[in-house]
mmCIF file of C-alpha atoms in Angstrom:
data_model
loop_
_atom_site.group_PDB
_atom_site.id
_atom_site.type_symbol
_atom_site.label_atom_id
_atom_site.label_comp_id
_atom_site.label_asym_id
_atom_site.label_seq_id
_atom_site.Cartn_x
_atom_site.Cartn_y
_atom_site.Cartn_z
ATOM 1 C CA MET A 1 0.017 -0.066 0.045
ATOM 2 C CA LYS A 2 0.986 3.708 -0.342
ATOM 3 C CA PRO A 3 2.407 5.035 2.821
ATOM 4 C CA SER A 4 -0.237 7.326 3.579
ATOM 5 C CA LYS A 5 -2.934 4.712 3.240
ATOM 6 C CA ALA A 6 -1.024 2.057 5.104
ATOM 7 C CA PHE A 7 -0.618 4.537 7.959
ATOM 8 C CA SER A 8 -4.201 5.347 8.059
ATOM 9 C CA ALA A 9 -5.375 1.780 7.890
ATOM 10 C CA GLY A 10 -3.053 0.596 10.472
ATOM 11 C CA LEU A 11 -3.955 3.429 12.819
ATOM 12 C CA THR A 12 -7.608 2.986 12.217
ATOM 13 C CA LEU A 13 -7.171 -0.622 13.192
ATOM 14 C CA GLY A 14 -5.408 0.440 16.349
ATOM 15 C CA VAL A 15 -8.031 2.824 17.224
ATOM 16 C CA ALA A 16 -10.721 0.124 16.630
ATOM 17 C CA PHE A 17 -8.948 -2.313 19.167
ATOM 18 C CA ILE A 18 -8.432 0.391 21.619
ATOM 19 C CA GLY A 19 -12.047 1.115 21.415
ATOM 20 C CA ILE A 20 -13.259 -2.416 21.940
ATOM 21 C CA ASN A 21 -10.911 -2.687 25.134
ATOM 22 C CA LEU A 22 -12.427 0.401 26.423
ATOM 23 C CA PHE A 23 -15.808 -0.949 26.136
ATOM 24 C CA CYS A 24 -14.823 -4.284 27.820
ATOM 25 C CA GLY A 25 -13.503 -2.260 30.703
ATOM 26 C CA TYR A 26 -16.435 -0.222 30.900
ATOM 27 C CA MET A 27 -18.939 -3.317 30.790
ATOM 28 C CA GLY A 28 -17.012 -4.823 33.598
ATOM 29 C CA ASP A 29 -17.206 -1.821 35.779
ATOM 30 C CA THR A 30 -20.812 -1.473 35.410
ATOM 31 C CA ILE A 31 -22.390 -4.864 34.916
ATOM 32 C CA GLY A 32 -19.651 -6.808 36.814
ATOM 33 C CA ALA A 33 -19.712 -4.365 39.713
ATOM 34 C CA ALA A 34 -23.303 -4.682 40.234
ATOM 35 C CA PHE A 35 -23.003 -8.341 40.846
ATOM 36 C CA THR A 36 -19.751 -8.602 42.397
ATOM 37 C CA SER A 37 -20.717 -6.040 45.198
ATOM 38 C CA ILE A 38 -23.206 -8.698 46.400
ATOM 39 C CA VAL A 39 -20.861 -11.622 46.223
ATOM 40 C CA GLU A 40 -18.332 -9.679 47.989
ATOM 41 C CA GLY A 41 -20.688 -8.998 50.827
ATOM 42 C CA THR A 42 -21.413 -12.583 51.598
ATOM 43 C CA GLU A 43 -19.562 -15.035 53.657
ATOM 44 C CA THR A 44 -17.518 -17.199 51.108
ATOM 45 C CA SER A 45 -14.586 -19.476 51.399
ATOM 46 C CA LEU A 46 -13.412 -18.862 47.815
ATOM 47 C CA ALA A 47 -9.649 -18.370 48.316
ATOM 48 C CA TYR A 48 -8.558 -17.157 44.785
ATOM 49 C CA ILE A 49 -9.289 -14.011 42.970
ATOM 50 C CA ASP A 50 -9.760 -13.955 39.252
ATOM 51 C CA MET A 51 -7.419 -11.409 37.846
ATOM 52 C CA GLY A 52 -8.667 -11.368 34.257
ATOM 53 C CA TRP A 53 -7.067 -12.146 30.917
ATOM 54 C CA ALA A 54 -4.831 -9.196 30.625
ATOM 55 C CA PRO A 55 -2.873 -9.782 33.871
ATOM 56 C CA ALA A 56 -2.879 -13.467 33.369
ATOM 57 C CA LEU A 57 -1.049 -13.271 30.011
ATOM 58 C CA GLY A 58 1.118 -10.555 31.191
ATOM 59 C CA LEU A 59 2.178 -12.701 34.003
ATOM 60 C CA SER A 60 2.871 -15.643 31.682
ATOM 61 C CA TRP A 61 5.610 -13.492 30.360
ATOM 62 C CA GLN A 62 7.358 -13.724 33.499
ATOM 63 C CA TRP A 63 8.341 -17.346 32.737
ATOM 64 C CA LYS A 64 11.901 -17.568 31.811
ATOM 65 C CA TYR A 65 11.373 -19.394 28.638
ATOM 66 C CA ALA A 66 8.629 -17.125 27.360
ATOM 67 C CA PHE A 67 10.603 -15.130 24.753
ATOM 68 C CA LEU A 68 11.256 -18.146 22.755
ATOM 69 C CA MET A 69 7.355 -18.426 21.635
ATOM 70 C CA PHE A 70 7.867 -15.496 19.319
ATOM 71 C CA PRO A 71 10.321 -17.084 16.759
ATOM 72 C CA VAL A 72 8.418 -20.266 17.222
ATOM 73 C CA GLN A 73 4.967 -19.195 16.320
ATOM 74 C CA ILE A 74 6.450 -16.969 13.509
ATOM 75 C CA GLY A 75 8.710 -19.783 12.052
ATOM 76 C CA ILE A 76 5.921 -22.328 12.003
ATOM 77 C CA ASN A 77 3.310 -19.971 10.354
ATOM 78 C CA VAL A 78 5.895 -19.000 7.696
ATOM 79 C CA LEU A 79 6.746 -22.767 7.173
ATOM 80 C CA LEU A 80 3.060 -23.833 6.877
ATOM 81 C CA LEU A 81 2.395 -21.002 4.485
ATOM 82 C CA ALA A 82 5.567 -22.050 2.213
ATOM 83 C CA ILE A 83 4.446 -25.577 1.975
ATOM 84 C CA GLY A 84 0.709 -24.915 1.571
ATOM 85 C CA TRP A 85 -0.705 -26.236 4.811
ATOM 86 C CA THR A 86 -2.480 -22.878 5.741
ATOM 87 C CA ASN A 87 -3.417 -19.777 4.021
ATOM 88 C CA CYS A 88 -3.574 -17.775 7.153
ATOM 89 C CA LEU A 89 -1.073 -15.091 7.952
ATOM 90 C CA ASN A 90 -1.308 -14.492 11.795
ATOM 91 C CA VAL A 91 -0.552 -10.949 12.580
ATOM 92 C CA ASP A 92 -1.997 -11.150 16.069
ATOM 93 C CA MET A 93 1.058 -11.087 17.843
ATOM 94 C CA TRP A 94 -0.277 -10.150 21.341
ATOM 95 C CA ASN A 95 -1.894 -13.494 21.541
ATOM 96 C CA VAL A 96 1.613 -15.198 21.502
ATOM 97 C CA GLY A 97 1.190 -14.813 25.285
ATOM 98 C CA ASN A 98 -1.662 -17.459 25.004
ATOM 99 C CA LYS A 99 0.886 -20.113 23.624
ATOM 100 C CA VAL A 100 3.330 -18.986 26.532
ATOM 101 C CA PHE A 101 0.563 -19.715 28.937
ATOM 102 C CA THR A 102 -0.266 -23.194 27.666
ATOM 103 C CA ALA A 103 3.584 -24.048 27.383
ATOM 104 C CA PHE A 104 4.017 -22.967 31.067
ATOM 105 C CA LEU A 105 1.014 -24.925 32.321
ATOM 106 C CA MET A 106 2.225 -28.208 30.726
ATOM 107 C CA TYR A 107 5.771 -27.519 32.090
ATOM 108 C CA CYS A 108 4.196 -27.210 35.503
ATOM 109 C CA ALA A 109 2.572 -30.474 34.682
ATOM 110 C CA THR A 110 5.687 -32.361 33.529
ATOM 111 C CA GLY A 111 8.747 -30.374 34.527
ATOM 112 C CA SER A 112 9.731 -30.484 30.926
ATOM 113 C CA VAL A 113 10.142 -27.475 28.865
ATOM 114 C CA ILE A 114 10.211 -29.529 25.618
ATOM 115 C CA VAL A 115 6.753 -31.119 26.478
ATOM 116 C CA GLY A 116 5.400 -27.635 27.253
ATOM 117 C CA PHE A 117 6.523 -26.147 23.856
ATOM 118 C CA ALA A 118 5.414 -29.320 21.909
ATOM 119 C CA VAL A 119 1.829 -28.739 23.196
ATOM 120 C CA ALA A 120 2.253 -25.135 22.281
ATOM 121 C CA VAL A 121 3.231 -25.931 18.847
ATOM 122 C CA VAL A 122 0.185 -28.085 18.495
ATOM 123 C CA GLN A 123 -1.970 -25.219 19.509
ATOM 124 C CA ILE A 124 -0.154 -22.949 16.823
ATOM 125 C CA VAL A 125 -0.912 -25.365 14.066
ATOM 126 C CA ALA A 126 -4.649 -26.011 15.341
ATOM 127 C CA GLU A 127 -5.328 -22.258 15.427
ATOM 128 C CA LEU A 128 -4.153 -21.754 11.904
ATOM 129 C CA LYS A 129 -6.040 -24.594 10.576
ATOM 130 C CA ASN A 130 -9.208 -23.289 12.485
ATOM 131 C CA ALA A 131 -8.713 -19.860 10.824
ATOM 132 C CA ASP A 132 -8.646 -21.659 7.417
ATOM 133 C CA SER A 133 -11.730 -23.732 8.209
ATOM 134 C CA THR A 134 -13.965 -20.814 9.469
ATOM 135 C CA LYS A 135 -12.867 -17.799 7.158
ATOM 136 C CA TYR A 136 -16.470 -17.761 5.111
ATOM 137 C CA GLN A 137 -18.214 -18.293 8.292
ATOM 138 C CA ILE A 138 -16.542 -15.102 9.791
ATOM 139 C CA GLN A 139 -17.044 -13.321 6.511
ATOM 140 C CA TYR A 140 -20.768 -14.068 6.579
ATOM 141 C CA LEU A 141 -21.348 -13.151 10.118
ATOM 142 C CA THR A 142 -18.987 -9.767 10.135
ATOM 143 C CA GLY A 143 -19.107 -8.618 6.420
ATOM 144 C CA VAL A 144 -15.245 -8.563 6.640
ATOM 145 C CA PRO A 145 -13.446 -10.544 3.924
ATOM 146 C CA SER A 146 -10.175 -12.141 3.912
ATOM 147 C CA VAL A 147 -9.813 -12.446 7.524
ATOM 148 C CA GLY A 148 -9.487 -15.408 9.961
ATOM 149 C CA MET A 149 -9.656 -15.996 13.704
ATOM 150 C CA PRO A 150 -6.340 -17.995 14.829
ATOM 151 C CA HIS A 151 -7.151 -16.975 18.476
ATOM 152 C CA CYS A 152 -7.045 -20.191 20.678
ATOM 153 C CA MET A 153 -10.559 -19.257 22.282
ATOM 154 C CA PHE A 154 -12.108 -20.470 18.960
ATOM 155 C CA LEU A 155 -10.671 -23.965 19.317
ATOM 156 C CA SER A 156 -13.293 -24.523 21.939
ATOM 157 C CA ASN A 157 -15.669 -24.945 19.041
ATOM 158 C CA ILE A 158 -14.172 -28.480 18.652
ATOM 159 C CA ILE A 159 -16.732 -29.156 21.323
ATOM 160 C CA ALA A 160 -19.264 -26.399 20.814
ATOM 161 C CA TYR A 161 -20.106 -27.545 17.211
ATOM 162 C CA PRO A 162 -21.102 -31.134 18.032
ATOM 163 C CA ILE A 163 -23.286 -29.675 20.837
ATOM 164 C CA ALA A 164 -24.732 -27.075 18.359
ATOM 165 C CA MET A 165 -25.431 -29.894 16.009
ATOM 166 C CA LEU A 166 -27.392 -31.859 18.951
ATOM 167 C CA ILE A 167 -29.183 -28.777 20.046
ATOM 168 C CA ASP A 168 -30.230 -27.947 16.369
ATOM 169 C CA LYS A 169 -32.181 -31.141 16.264
ATOM 170 C CA PHE A 170 -34.441 -30.056 19.343
ATOM 171 C CA ILE A 171 -34.511 -26.466 18.585
ATOM 172 C CA PRO A 172 -34.486 -26.100 14.601
ATOM 173 C CA VAL A 173 -32.025 -23.780 12.902
ATOM 174 C CA LYS A 174 -35.132 -21.888 11.408
ATOM 175 C CA THR A 175 -35.891 -20.789 15.002
ATOM 176 C CA THR A 176 -33.387 -18.339 15.583
ATOM 177 C CA TRP A 177 -33.309 -15.693 18.329
ATOM 178 C CA ASN A 178 -30.751 -13.195 17.001
ATOM 179 C CA ALA A 179 -30.781 -9.342 17.236
ATOM 180 C CA ALA A 180 -32.478 -9.065 13.899
ATOM 181 C CA ALA A 181 -35.033 -11.651 14.525
ATOM 182 C CA LEU A 182 -35.832 -9.697 17.901
ATOM 183 C CA ARG A 183 -36.198 -6.241 16.112
ATOM 184 C CA GLU A 184 -38.474 -8.044 13.680
ATOM 185 C CA LYS A 185 -40.740 -9.576 16.249
ATOM 186 C CA ILE A 186 -40.845 -7.126 18.982
ATOM 187 C CA GLY A 187 -40.229 -3.810 17.079
ATOM 188 C CA ILE A 188 -38.429 -1.147 19.223
ATOM 189 C CA PHE A 189 -37.711 -3.426 22.021
ATOM 190 C CA GLY A 190 -35.390 -5.188 19.863
ATOM 191 C CA GLU A 191 -33.176 -2.065 19.113
ATOM 192 C CA ASN A 192 -29.874 -2.302 20.626
ATOM 193 C CA HIS A 193 -30.244 0.795 22.938
ATOM 194 C CA VAL A 194 -33.626 -0.169 24.066
ATOM 195 C CA LEU A 195 -32.680 -3.985 24.613
ATOM 196 C CA GLY A 196 -29.521 -2.837 26.567
ATOM 197 C CA PHE A 197 -31.597 -0.567 28.609
ATOM 198 C CA ILE A 198 -33.981 -3.296 29.542
ATOM 199 C CA ILE A 199 -31.375 -5.897 30.141
ATOM 200 C CA GLY A 200 -29.167 -3.392 32.322
ATOM 201 C CA THR A 201 -32.128 -2.136 34.311
ATOM 202 C CA ILE A 202 -33.241 -5.710 35.053
ATOM 203 C CA VAL A 203 -29.653 -6.633 36.164
ATOM 204 C CA GLY A 204 -29.608 -3.580 38.359
ATOM 205 C CA LEU A 205 -32.756 -4.502 39.969
ATOM 206 C CA ILE A 206 -31.665 -8.003 40.666
ATOM 207 C CA ALA A 207 -28.490 -6.535 41.985
ATOM 208 C CA GLY A 208 -30.326 -4.330 44.447
ATOM 209 C CA GLN A 209 -29.178 -1.109 42.921
ATOM 210 C CA GLY A 210 -32.786 0.612 43.327
ATOM 211 C CA LYS A 211 -32.943 3.704 41.387
ATOM 212 C CA GLY A 212 -29.313 3.076 40.263
ATOM 213 C CA ALA A 213 -30.716 0.251 37.972
ATOM 214 C CA LEU A 214 -32.016 3.050 35.574
ATOM 215 C CA LEU A 215 -28.671 4.442 35.324
ATOM 216 C CA LEU A 216 -27.303 0.948 34.772
ATOM 217 C CA GLY A 217 -29.859 0.508 32.117
ATOM 218 C CA VAL A 218 -28.693 3.643 30.212
ATOM 219 C CA GLN A 219 -25.175 2.431 30.563
ATOM 220 C CA VAL A 220 -25.728 -0.905 28.912
ATOM 221 C CA GLY A 221 -27.801 0.773 26.300
ATOM 222 C CA THR A 222 -24.960 3.046 25.507
ATOM 223 C CA ALA A 223 -22.488 0.042 25.192
ATOM 224 C CA LEU A 224 -24.784 -1.974 22.820
ATOM 225 C CA THR A 225 -25.329 1.243 20.595
ATOM 226 C CA LEU A 226 -21.794 1.972 20.398
ATOM 227 C CA PHE A 227 -20.195 -1.339 20.012
ATOM 228 C CA PRO A 228 -21.429 -1.863 16.211
ATOM 229 C CA MET A 229 -20.221 1.657 15.701
ATOM 230 C CA VAL A 230 -16.636 0.907 16.888
ATOM 231 C CA SER A 231 -16.733 -2.331 15.053
ATOM 232 C CA LYS A 232 -17.484 -0.551 11.822
ATOM 233 C CA LEU A 233 -13.855 0.957 12.056
ATOM 234 C CA PHE A 234 -12.511 -2.660 11.518
ATOM 235 C CA MET A 235 -14.063 -2.780 8.027
ATOM 236 C CA THR A 236 -12.624 0.760 7.373
ATOM 237 C CA ALA A 237 -9.197 -0.314 8.423
ATOM 238 C CA LEU A 238 -9.215 -3.931 7.074
ATOM 239 C CA THR A 239 -10.829 -3.462 3.491
ATOM 240 C CA PRO A 240 -7.744 -1.651 2.015
ATOM 241 C CA ILE A 241 -5.350 -3.899 3.864
ATOM 242 C CA SER A 242 -7.406 -7.080 2.590
ATOM 243 C CA ASP A 243 -7.378 -5.631 -1.028
ATOM 244 C CA ALA A 244 -3.734 -4.944 -0.805
ATOM 245 C CA THR A 245 -2.836 -8.283 0.566
ATOM 246 C CA SER A 246 -5.063 -10.066 -2.194
ATOM 247 C CA ALA A 247 -3.239 -8.381 -4.881
ATOM 248 C CA TRP A 248 0.283 -8.875 -3.520
ATOM 249 C CA ILE A 249 -0.682 -12.741 -3.091
ATOM 250 C CA MET A 250 -2.076 -12.965 -6.561
ATOM 251 C CA LYS A 251 1.231 -11.743 -7.748
ATOM 252 C CA LYS A 252 3.637 -13.516 -5.780
ATOM 253 C CA PHE A 253 1.463 -16.886 -5.066
ATOM 254 C CA PRO A 254 -0.998 -17.317 -8.164
ATOM 255 C CA GLY A 255 -3.783 -19.304 -7.017
ATOM 256 C CA ARG A 256 -3.500 -18.817 -3.391
ATOM 257 C CA GLU A 257 -6.238 -16.832 -1.310
ATOM 258 C CA LEU A 258 -4.442 -15.458 1.874
ATOM 259 C CA ILE A 259 -6.478 -14.502 4.928
ATOM 260 C CA ILE A 260 -5.072 -12.180 7.716
ATOM 261 C CA GLY A 261 -5.125 -13.613 11.279
ATOM 262 C CA LEU A 262 -6.692 -11.205 13.682
ATOM 263 C CA ASP A 263 -7.799 -11.121 17.386
ATOM 264 C CA TRP A 264 -11.568 -11.669 18.162
ATOM 265 C CA PRO A 265 -12.755 -8.079 18.390
ATOM 266 C CA ILE A 266 -13.749 -7.952 14.703
ATOM 267 C CA LEU A 267 -16.804 -9.896 15.976
ATOM 268 C CA ALA A 268 -17.412 -7.463 18.692
ATOM 269 C CA GLY A 269 -20.143 -5.282 16.718
ATOM 270 C CA ASN A 270 -22.604 -8.292 17.189
ATOM 271 C CA PRO A 271 -24.924 -7.516 19.858
ATOM 272 C CA GLU A 272 -25.643 -11.150 20.448
ATOM 273 C CA ILE A 273 -22.367 -11.705 22.018
ATOM 274 C CA TRP A 274 -22.952 -8.819 24.550
ATOM 275 C CA VAL A 275 -26.453 -9.852 25.540
ATOM 276 C CA ALA A 276 -25.018 -13.374 26.208
ATOM 277 C CA ILE A 277 -22.289 -12.137 28.321
ATOM 278 C CA ILE A 278 -24.159 -9.850 30.273
ATOM 279 C CA LEU A 279 -26.696 -12.484 31.174
ATOM 280 C CA THR A 280 -24.199 -15.063 31.961
ATOM 281 C CA ILE A 281 -22.576 -12.816 34.580
ATOM 282 C CA PRO A 282 -25.039 -13.502 37.368
ATOM 283 C CA VAL A 283 -25.104 -17.174 36.339
ATOM 284 C CA CYS A 284 -21.224 -17.780 36.860
ATOM 285 C CA LEU A 285 -21.212 -16.032 40.120
ATOM 286 C CA ILE A 286 -24.070 -18.256 41.373
ATOM 287 C CA TRP A 287 -22.067 -21.372 40.236
ATOM 288 C CA SER A 288 -19.103 -20.164 41.931
ATOM 289 C CA LEU A 289 -20.761 -20.006 45.182
ATOM 290 C CA ILE A 290 -22.671 -23.400 44.888
ATOM 291 C CA LEU A 291 -20.116 -25.762 43.154
ATOM 292 C CA PRO A 292 -18.306 -28.048 45.521
ATOM 293 C CA GLY A 293 -14.518 -27.926 45.280
ATOM 294 C CA ASN A 294 -14.372 -24.516 43.490
ATOM 295 C CA THR A 295 -11.863 -22.261 45.128
ATOM 296 C CA VAL A 296 -12.262 -19.128 42.663
ATOM 297 C CA LEU A 297 -14.173 -15.880 42.642
ATOM 298 C CA PRO A 298 -14.888 -14.796 39.132
ATOM 299 C CA LEU A 299 -13.925 -10.992 39.065
ATOM 300 C CA GLY A 300 -11.509 -9.669 36.534
ATOM 301 C CA ASN A 301 -12.719 -11.750 33.641
ATOM 302 C CA LEU A 302 -16.514 -11.726 34.300
ATOM 303 C CA MET A 303 -16.840 -10.519 30.627
ATOM 304 C CA ASN A 304 -16.832 -13.951 29.551
ATOM 305 C CA VAL A 305 -15.696 -13.499 26.084
ATOM 306 C CA CYS A 306 -13.743 -16.862 25.686
ATOM 307 C CA VAL A 307 -17.109 -18.805 25.672
ATOM 308 C CA CYS A 308 -19.627 -16.274 24.166
ATOM 309 C CA ALA A 309 -17.575 -15.226 21.237
ATOM 310 C CA PRO A 310 -16.945 -18.871 20.091
ATOM 311 C CA LEU A 311 -20.400 -19.808 20.710
ATOM 312 C CA PHE A 312 -21.747 -16.849 18.444
ATOM 313 C CA ILE A 313 -20.128 -18.648 15.451
ATOM 314 C CA ALA A 314 -21.145 -22.218 16.635
ATOM 315 C CA PHE A 315 -24.758 -20.997 17.080
ATOM 316 C CA ARG A 316 -24.817 -18.424 14.245
ATOM 317 C CA GLY A 317 -25.712 -15.781 16.646
ATOM 318 C CA ASP A 318 -28.624 -17.497 18.176
ATOM 319 C CA ILE A 319 -28.899 -15.794 21.660
ATOM 320 C CA LEU A 320 -31.156 -18.528 23.137
ATOM 321 C CA LYS A 321 -28.853 -21.408 22.296
ATOM 322 C CA MET A 322 -25.655 -19.469 23.068
ATOM 323 C CA LEU A 323 -27.117 -18.879 26.745
ATOM 324 C CA ILE A 324 -27.898 -22.332 27.241
ATOM 325 C CA VAL A 325 -24.345 -23.544 26.628
ATOM 326 C CA SER A 326 -22.744 -20.530 28.188
ATOM 327 C CA TRP A 327 -24.427 -21.312 31.509
ATOM 328 C CA LEU A 328 -23.594 -24.882 31.407
ATOM 329 C CA TRP A 329 -19.874 -24.085 30.659
ATOM 330 C CA CYS A 330 -19.451 -21.939 33.692
ATOM 331 C CA PRO A 331 -18.657 -24.806 36.151
ATOM 332 C CA VAL A 332 -15.783 -26.053 33.685
ATOM 333 C CA LEU A 333 -14.304 -22.670 33.906
ATOM 334 C CA SER A 334 -14.574 -22.595 37.481
ATOM 335 C CA TYR A 335 -12.845 -26.044 38.037
ATOM 336 C CA ALA A 336 -10.160 -25.238 35.278
ATOM 337 C CA SER A 337 -9.447 -22.115 37.204
ATOM 338 C CA SER A 338 -9.305 -23.705 40.527
ATOM 339 C CA ALA A 339 -6.621 -26.318 39.149
ATOM 340 C CA MET A 340 -4.486 -23.504 37.675
ATOM 341 C CA ALA A 341 -4.928 -21.294 40.850
ATOM 342 C CA PRO A 342 -1.917 -22.583 42.796
ATOM 343 C CA LEU A 343 0.515 -22.437 39.720
ATOM 344 C CA LEU A 344 -0.313 -19.028 38.830
ATOM 345 C CA THR A 345 -0.080 -17.919 42.438
ATOM 346 C CA GLN A 346 3.383 -19.328 42.616
ATOM 347 C CA LEU A 347 4.612 -17.791 39.482
ATOM 348 C CA ALA A 348 3.346 -14.232 40.548
ATOM 349 C CA GLN A 349 4.908 -14.628 43.918
ATOM 350 C CA GLU A 350 8.217 -15.774 42.395
ATOM 351 C CA ALA A 351 8.172 -12.912 39.989
ATOM 352 C CA GLY A 352 7.290 -10.467 42.784
ATOM 353 C CA THR A 353 4.246 -9.296 40.892
ATOM 354 C CA TYR A 354 1.338 -10.299 43.408
ATOM 355 C CA ASN A 355 1.271 -11.271 46.940
ATOM 356 C CA THR A 356 -2.501 -12.443 47.004
ATOM 357 C CA LYS A 357 -3.831 -15.559 45.771
ATOM 358 C CA ILE A 358 -4.678 -15.274 42.018
ATOM 359 C CA THR A 359 -5.930 -17.253 39.059
ATOM 360 C CA TRP A 360 -7.677 -16.848 35.665
ATOM 361 C CA TRP A 361 -11.299 -17.715 35.614
ATOM 362 C CA GLY A 362 -12.645 -17.666 31.982
ATOM 363 C CA CYS A 363 -9.320 -18.883 30.539
ATOM 364 C CA ASP A 364 -9.330 -19.346 26.849
ATOM 365 C CA MET A 365 -10.205 -22.954 25.696
ATOM 366 C CA ALA A 366 -10.013 -23.912 29.430
ATOM 367 C CA GLU A 367 -11.600 -27.243 28.855
ATOM 368 C CA ILE A 368 -8.963 -28.208 26.510
ATOM 369 C CA ARG A 369 -5.975 -26.826 28.435
ATOM 370 C CA PHE A 370 -7.380 -28.464 31.867
ATOM 371 C CA ALA A 371 -7.984 -31.746 30.082
ATOM 372 C CA ILE A 372 -4.410 -31.737 28.602
ATOM 373 C CA TYR A 373 -2.899 -30.697 31.966
ATOM 374 C CA GLU A 374 -4.522 -33.453 33.801
ATOM 375 C CA ALA A 375 -3.532 -36.191 31.287
ATOM 376 C CA LEU A 376 0.007 -35.042 31.477
ATOM 377 C CA ARG A 377 -0.005 -35.530 35.316
ATOM 378 C CA GLY A 378 -1.372 -39.070 34.745
ATOM 379 C CA ASN A 379 -4.836 -38.275 35.734
ATOM 380 C CA ILE A 380 -7.181 -40.827 34.184
ATOM 381 C CA PHE A 381 -9.940 -38.262 33.819
ATOM 382 C CA GLY A 382 -7.585 -35.935 31.897
ATOM 383 C CA ILE A 383 -6.563 -38.867 29.631
ATOM 384 C CA VAL A 384 -9.990 -39.932 28.678
ATOM 385 C CA ALA A 385 -11.055 -36.246 28.390
ATOM 386 C CA THR A 386 -7.999 -35.578 26.055
ATOM 387 C CA VAL A 387 -8.769 -38.573 23.858
ATOM 388 C CA ALA A 388 -12.333 -37.454 23.399
ATOM 389 C CA ILE A 389 -11.122 -34.068 22.594
ATOM 390 C CA VAL A 390 -8.700 -35.292 19.886
ATOM 391 C CA ALA A 391 -11.684 -37.269 18.320
ATOM 392 C CA LEU A 392 -13.914 -34.420 18.377
ATOM 393 C CA GLY A 393 -11.058 -32.374 16.778
ATOM 394 C CA ILE A 394 -10.931 -34.851 13.854
ATOM 395 C CA PHE A 395 -14.761 -34.751 13.297
ATOM 396 C CA TYR A 396 -14.731 -30.955 13.739
ATOM 397 C CA PHE A 397 -11.975 -30.334 11.009
ATOM 398 C CA THR A 398 -13.032 -33.083 8.586
ATOM 399 C CA LYS A 399 -17.003 -32.919 8.764
ATOM 400 C CA LEU A 400 -18.465 -30.045 10.808
ATOM 401 C CA ALA A 401 -16.433 -27.008 9.921
ATOM 402 C CA PRO A 402 -16.194 -27.957 6.047
ATOM 403 C CA ALA A 403 -20.099 -28.418 6.119
ATOM 404 C CA ARG A 404 -20.423 -24.871 7.746
ATOM 405 C CA GLU A 405 -17.990 -23.436 5.377
ATOM 406 C CA ALA A 406 -19.727 -24.747 2.445
ATOM 407 C CA GLU A 407 -23.230 -23.309 3.875
ATOM 408 C CA ALA A 408 -21.573 -19.899 4.462
ATOM 409 C CA LYS A 409 -19.967 -19.629 1.278
ATOM 410 C CA GLU A 410 -23.335 -20.509 -0.493
ATOM 411 C CA LYS A 411 -24.838 -17.626 1.565
ATOM 412 C CA LEU A 412 -22.410 -15.268 0.542
ATOM 413 C CA GLY A 413 -22.716 -16.242 -3.264
ATOM 414 C CA LEU A 414 -19.281 -17.334 -3.603
#
């Protein structure tokens, strides 16, 4: 691209990411605070505090082998592009920290750095293949062409797609409760700002905020109104980048269709994700209080993106189905974060970063990491779960994802 256009597109993309992150923090400070204030006022034996995804991934960089993951990820991506095993150029370098986090967990399970990096390498390859396998679905749901989602949270769809297939048999696909369907059925009450106001006010009343519930309603209505506006910045930035990339690839690699691997926020303009997140917050807090053996209070990661964003793709934006699975997923996240809590606390104390007991509730692909971690420790449950995940992964990549891609491609008219 010409330098002026490249600068403008790159800066616009940066503005879009910052905007989405600001809104995530805003939602956590409003909706999240409404419920955590109640939980914190009760007597609870939950010893570990969820610090959220940003500090958790930041903490993972304290591991002394973390710096090696950059050349590993870039090298594998370039190699797979060269031999034609992927068409995804992953430029989401921030989430190298997610591979570091995986390697650190597996190192803790085995004491072997090699095993830790081996599992991380499998994750890198799986992320790239998943981006290849969902590019048309992403384009259909977002309107953004030539992008992929190599973020590890979307590997949870290895499990979510089969669940979606089962639920679709009981609740047919034609019965879709997405934002567009709600607007069509209930008129103004389905508009983003009105829907957000209603949900926020109800949440505030449940949380005992009294008159403050109306303010919370306006705050949530504000968020659901502005999210799509910010998300349009992704299209503004990515369209010229995509066009330039496609032209370069056609020249250098005739017949190849390269996609750009980006972080999840290009989905953030879809209100279904945020409705599911908001309505999952009280459920996850209730689960944390009643689950036997759980030691974690969800706090920093109450905005449960790691489940709701993948479910948006798995269920094609159907809010009802997203909620059913999101609510049932909460115990898995609680037990996974409970298992990781001592490890993260020890790492933080050794690095001199935190002196409190901490963990990461809502860890990306928590169920997969949890299963492999337990398998490497010799736990029979973990071994069985890992074998099941591998089997589901084969089913997902060979049957389910290709079928969905063909469906999305047909709808796009490609």
